[in-house]
GROMACS .gro file of C-alpha atoms in nm:
model
  227
    1MET     CA    1   0.574   2.383  -1.398
    2ASN     CA    2   0.405   2.357  -1.048
    3ALA     CA    3   0.361   2.036  -0.821
    4ALA     CA    4   0.020   1.949  -0.965
    5SER     CA    5   0.100   1.988  -1.309
    6LEU     CA    6   0.420   1.755  -1.280
    7LEU     CA    7   0.205   1.504  -1.108
    8ALA     CA    8  -0.090   1.492  -1.375
    9ALA     CA    9   0.200   1.456  -1.642
   10GLU     CA   10   0.381   1.176  -1.442
   11THR     CA   11   0.055   1.000  -1.376
   12ARG     CA   12  -0.026   1.026  -1.760
   13ALA     CA   13   0.301   0.887  -1.872
   14GLU     CA   14   0.265   0.597  -1.598
   15TRP     CA   15  -0.092   0.518  -1.719
   16LEU     CA   16   0.009   0.509  -2.081
   17LYS     CA   17   0.320   0.264  -2.012
   18ALA     CA   18   0.100   0.045  -1.776
   19TRP     CA   19  -0.169   0.032  -2.105
   20ARG     CA   20   0.105  -0.053  -2.347
   21GLN     CA   21   0.207  -0.360  -2.146
   22PRO     CA   22  -0.035  -0.617  -2.239
   23ALA     CA   23   0.146  -0.886  -2.003
   24PHE     CA   24   0.054  -0.650  -1.693
   25ALA     CA   25  -0.286  -0.493  -1.820
   26VAL     CA   26  -0.498  -0.814  -1.947
   27PRO     CA   27  -0.365  -1.024  -1.624
   28THR     CA   28  -0.443  -0.757  -1.380
   29LEU     CA   29  -0.779  -0.679  -1.550
   30ALA     CA   30  -0.913  -1.017  -1.657
   31LEU     CA   31  -0.783  -1.270  -1.345
   32PRO     CA   32  -0.970  -1.139  -1.055
   33LEU     CA   33  -1.303  -1.132  -1.253
   34ALA     CA   34  -1.251  -1.497  -1.437
   35PHE     CA   35  -1.178  -1.625  -1.058
   36TYR     CA   36  -1.492  -1.454  -0.922
   37ALA     CA   37  -1.698  -1.556  -1.220
   38LEU     CA   38  -1.590  -1.896  -1.182
   39PHE     CA   39  -1.613  -1.976  -0.821
   40ALA     CA   40  -1.893  -1.725  -0.736
   41ILE     CA   41  -2.143  -1.795  -1.005
   42VAL     CA   42  -2.027  -2.124  -1.201
   43LEU     CA   43  -1.948  -2.306  -0.899
   44THR     CA   44  -2.161  -2.161  -0.604
   45ARG     CA   45  -2.479  -2.287  -0.521
   46PRO     CA   46  -2.809  -2.036  -0.557
   47GLY     CA   47  -2.891  -1.892  -0.233
   48SER     CA   48  -2.595  -1.991  -0.034
   49GLY     CA   49  -2.450  -1.668   0.030
   50ASN     CA   50  -2.105  -1.742  -0.118
   51ALA     CA   51  -2.134  -1.480  -0.389
   52ALA     CA   52  -2.142  -1.201  -0.135
   53TYR     CA   53  -1.842  -1.318   0.078
   54LEU     CA   54  -1.629  -1.391  -0.206
   55LEU     CA   55  -1.711  -1.033  -0.325
   56ALA     CA   56  -1.547  -0.893  -0.045
   57THR     CA   57  -1.246  -1.113  -0.024
   58TYR     CA   58  -1.201  -1.083  -0.434
   59GLY     CA   59  -1.200  -0.713  -0.441
   60VAL     CA   60  -0.895  -0.744  -0.202
   61PHE     CA   61  -0.716  -1.014  -0.442
   62ALA     CA   62  -0.789  -0.750  -0.708
   63ALA     CA   63  -0.598  -0.464  -0.543
   64LEU     CA   64  -0.277  -0.695  -0.512
   65GLY     CA   65  -0.247  -0.747  -0.882
   66PRO     CA   66  -0.170  -0.367  -0.954
   67ALA     CA   67  -0.001  -0.289  -0.642
   68LEU     CA   68   0.245  -0.574  -0.630
   69PHE     CA   69   0.354  -0.601  -0.979
   70ALA     CA   70   0.344  -0.252  -1.088
   71PHE     CA   71   0.503  -0.130  -0.761
   72GLY     CA   72   0.738  -0.458  -0.736
   73ALA     CA   73   0.810  -0.621  -1.038
   74GLY     CA   74   0.751  -0.308  -1.225
   75VAL     CA   75   0.997  -0.060  -1.015
   76ALA     CA   76   1.255  -0.382  -1.022
   77GLN     CA   77   1.277  -0.353  -1.399
   78GLU     CA   78   1.300  -0.028  -1.403
   79ARG     CA   79   1.595   0.014  -1.143
   80GLU     CA   80   1.759  -0.278  -1.367
   81ALA     CA   81   1.725  -0.095  -1.661
   82GLY     CA   82   1.856   0.222  -1.521
   83GLN     CA   83   1.538   0.419  -1.551
   84LEU     CA   84   1.509   0.467  -1.148
   85ALA     CA   85   1.872   0.647  -1.172
   86LEU     CA   86   1.740   0.890  -1.415
   87LYS     CA   87   1.418   0.963  -1.185
   88GLN     CA   88   1.650   0.991  -0.894
   89ILE     CA   89   1.838   1.259  -1.046
   90ALA     CA   90   1.579   1.451  -1.229
   91PRO     CA   91   1.411   1.741  -1.108
   92LEU     CA   92   1.087   1.555  -1.055
   93PRO     CA   93   1.049   1.527  -0.659
   94VAL     CA   94   1.022   1.158  -0.529
   95PRO     CA   95   0.695   1.182  -0.376
   96LEU     CA   96   0.538   1.256  -0.731
   97TYR     CA   97   0.714   0.974  -0.877
   98LEU     CA   98   0.588   0.754  -0.635
   99GLY     CA   99   0.245   0.945  -0.597
  100ALA     CA  100   0.191   0.892  -0.981
  101LYS     CA  101   0.257   0.494  -0.946
  102LEU     CA  102   0.009   0.487  -0.675
  103ILE     CA  103  -0.266   0.693  -0.867
  104VAL     CA  104  -0.203   0.440  -1.148
  105CYS     CA  105  -0.246   0.090  -0.931
  106MET     CA  106  -0.555   0.265  -0.774
  107GLY     CA  107  -0.724   0.328  -1.092
  108PHE     CA  108  -0.617  -0.004  -1.251
  109THR     CA  109  -0.773  -0.173  -0.885
  110ALA     CA  110  -1.111   0.067  -0.969
  111LEU     CA  111  -1.136  -0.064  -1.291
  112VAL     CA  112  -1.132  -0.427  -1.174
  113VAL     CA  113  -1.379  -0.377  -0.856
  114ALA     CA  114  -1.618  -0.206  -1.089
  115GLY     CA  115  -1.626  -0.483  -1.320
  116LEU     CA  116  -1.638  -0.731  -0.992
  117TYR     CA  117  -1.940  -0.542  -0.882
  118ALA     CA  118  -2.127  -0.583  -1.206
  119LEU     CA  119  -2.079  -0.939  -1.228
  120ALA     CA  120  -2.168  -0.967  -0.843
  121ALA     CA  121  -2.492  -0.800  -0.882
  122TRP     CA  122  -2.593  -0.892  -1.245
  123GLY     CA  123  -2.432  -1.231  -1.271
  124ALA     CA  124  -2.463  -1.342  -0.900
  125GLY     CA  125  -2.719  -1.182  -0.770
  126VAL     CA  126  -2.570  -1.033  -0.476
  127VAL     CA  127  -2.796  -0.726  -0.334
  128LEU     CA  128  -2.646  -0.502  -0.074
  129PRO     CA  129  -2.719  -0.166   0.059
  130ARG     CA  130  -2.581   0.117  -0.124
  131ALA     CA  131  -2.398   0.253   0.220
  132ALA     CA  132  -2.250  -0.113   0.228
  133TRP     CA  133  -2.122  -0.091  -0.216
  134ALA     CA  134  -1.980   0.264  -0.119
  135ALA     CA  135  -1.781   0.128   0.197
  136LEU     CA  136  -1.672  -0.184   0.006
  137ALA     CA  137  -1.557   0.025  -0.269
  138ALA     CA  138  -1.350   0.241  -0.048
  139VAL     CA  139  -1.171  -0.038   0.108
  140HIS     CA  140  -1.096  -0.219  -0.188
  141VAL     CA  141  -0.979   0.086  -0.407
  142GLY     CA  142  -0.782   0.193  -0.065
  143ALA     CA  143  -0.619  -0.192   0.007
  144ALA     CA  144  -0.362  -0.037  -0.306
  145LEU     CA  145  -0.206   0.150  -0.027
  146PRO     CA  146  -0.038  -0.073   0.188
  147THR     CA  147  -0.013  -0.326  -0.084
  148GLY     CA  148   0.182  -0.069  -0.305
  149LEU     CA  149   0.420   0.022  -0.013
  150LEU     CA  150   0.505  -0.347   0.030
  151GLY     CA  151   0.561  -0.371  -0.353
  152LEU     CA  152   0.795  -0.090  -0.373
  153VAL     CA  153   1.004  -0.229  -0.083
  154ILE     CA  154   1.044  -0.544  -0.290
  155GLY     CA  155   1.119  -0.366  -0.622
  156LEU     CA  156   1.359  -0.170  -0.456
  157ARG     CA  157   1.559  -0.424  -0.307
  158LEU     CA  158   1.519  -0.731  -0.570
  159SER     CA  159   1.584  -0.822  -0.909
  160GLY     CA  160   1.264  -0.809  -1.169
  161GLN     CA  161   1.255  -1.201  -1.151
  162ALA     CA  162   1.330  -1.236  -0.802
  163ALA     CA  163   1.076  -0.985  -0.734
  164MET     CA  164   0.820  -1.218  -0.907
  165ALA     CA  165   0.930  -1.521  -0.726
  166PHE     CA  166   0.898  -1.347  -0.408
  167LEU     CA  167   0.573  -1.227  -0.434
  168PHE     CA  168   0.414  -1.595  -0.427
  169PRO     CA  169   0.676  -1.859  -0.278
  170PRO     CA  170   0.487  -2.143  -0.070
  171TRP     CA  171   0.643  -2.000   0.263
  172MET     CA  172   0.430  -1.664   0.194
  173GLN     CA  173   0.084  -1.871   0.259
  174VAL     CA  174   0.230  -1.976   0.624
  175LEU     CA  175   0.237  -1.602   0.728
  176ALA     CA  176  -0.081  -1.512   0.542
  177LEU     CA  177  -0.265  -1.400   0.826
  178ALA     CA  178   0.019  -1.184   0.947
  179MET     CA  179  -0.024  -0.996   0.626
  180PRO     CA  180  -0.234  -0.696   0.567
  181SER     CA  181  -0.442  -0.870   0.285
  182HIS     CA  182  -0.605  -1.072   0.559
  183HIS     CA  183  -0.682  -0.771   0.753
  184LEU     CA  184  -0.836  -0.647   0.466
  185ALA     CA  185  -1.048  -0.892   0.372
  186GLU     CA  186  -1.159  -0.903   0.743
  187ILE     CA  187  -1.246  -0.498   0.716
  188ALA     CA  188  -1.422  -0.568   0.363
  189LEU     CA  189  -1.635  -0.856   0.503
  190ALA     CA  190  -1.760  -0.602   0.778
  191ALA     CA  191  -1.828  -0.319   0.555
  192SER     CA  192  -2.053  -0.584   0.348
  193GLY     CA  193  -2.265  -0.663   0.691
  194ARG     CA  194  -2.099  -0.967   0.801
  195ASP     CA  195  -1.937  -1.129   1.092
  196ILE     CA  196  -1.601  -1.130   1.102
  197GLY     CA  197  -1.295  -1.297   1.322
  198GLY     CA  198  -1.125  -1.033   1.554
  199SER     CA  199  -1.258  -0.681   1.607
  200LEU     CA  200  -1.266  -0.410   1.321
  201PRO     CA  201  -1.042  -0.133   1.506
  202GLY     CA  202  -0.804  -0.400   1.567
  203HIS     CA  203  -0.810  -0.505   1.200
  204ALA     CA  204  -0.754  -0.162   1.085
  205ALA     CA  205  -0.483  -0.076   1.331
  206ALA     CA  206  -0.308  -0.358   1.178
  207VAL     CA  207  -0.329  -0.222   0.818
  208ALA     CA  208  -0.236   0.135   0.960
  209GLY     CA  209   0.063  -0.079   1.107
  210PHE     CA  210   0.197  -0.205   0.787
  211MET     CA  211   0.159   0.104   0.602
  212LEU     CA  212   0.399   0.272   0.845
  213VAL     CA  213   0.646  -0.008   0.848
  214PHE     CA  214   0.617  -0.076   0.461
  215ALA     CA  215   0.679   0.324   0.443
  216ALA     CA  216   0.976   0.316   0.653
  217GLY     CA  217   1.092   0.015   0.459
  218ALA     CA  218   1.033   0.214   0.144
  219GLY     CA  219   1.234   0.514   0.241
  220TRP     CA  220   1.516   0.319   0.351
  221ALA     CA  221   1.535   0.107   0.024
  222TRP     CA  222   1.517   0.412  -0.188
  223ARG     CA  223   1.795   0.576  -0.027
  224ARG     CA  224   1.998   0.240  -0.039
  225ALA     CA  225   1.900   0.234  -0.429
  226ALA     CA  226   2.013   0.578  -0.484
  227ARG     CA  227   2.401   0.473  -0.381
   0.00000   0.00000   0.00000
C-alpha cells in the first residue's frame, strides 16, 4: 500500500475508535455546545454583542477537547496498554500514525464548530460577513494543530490518569496568557472583526512558536517512549 492508502486506512480506524468511545465522543461534541447555549443565549442580554464574542473564544475551546483528550489521554492510554509499542514496530510510518490522529481531531473539531455556528446564527442571532465566518472556521479548526501537539507530548510522557489531571490543574490558569489557546482566541476575535489586545502578527508568531516547541517536544518524547 502507498502512503495515501495507509493514511486513509489508519484515519478510518481512528475515526471508528473515537466514535465507539462515548466517554470521548459525547462530551467532546456536547460540552462546547451546551456551554455556548448557556452563556451566549440563556444568560446574555439581547443586543449586548456577547454572543459574537463568545463564538470566537468558544470555537477555540471546542478544539481543545478533541486535541488534548485524543492526543493526551488517548495516547497515554494506548501507551499503557501496549498499543503504542505495536505501532512503533509496525510498518506504518510514525508520521502517518500521528497524521491520522490529527485528521480525526480536526474532524471532530469541525463538527463541534459547525454546531456552534448554527447555534450562534439561529439561536443567538450572530450576523457576520461570509469572509468572517470562513476566517473563523480556519482559525478554529486549525487550533487543533498546536493543541494536538501539546497533547501528544503529555500523552507520551505521562500515564493516562496523570495526563487527565495535568490538563486542568489550578496552576495552569496562571499560565493561561502564555498558552496557545489565548493567542488563538485573540486571532479568532480579530477574524470576527473585533479589537484585540496586542498585534495580530504577534499572536500568530506566538502560535507558530508554540507549534515548533511542541513538535520538538513530541519528537523527543516519541524517541523516549520507544526505549
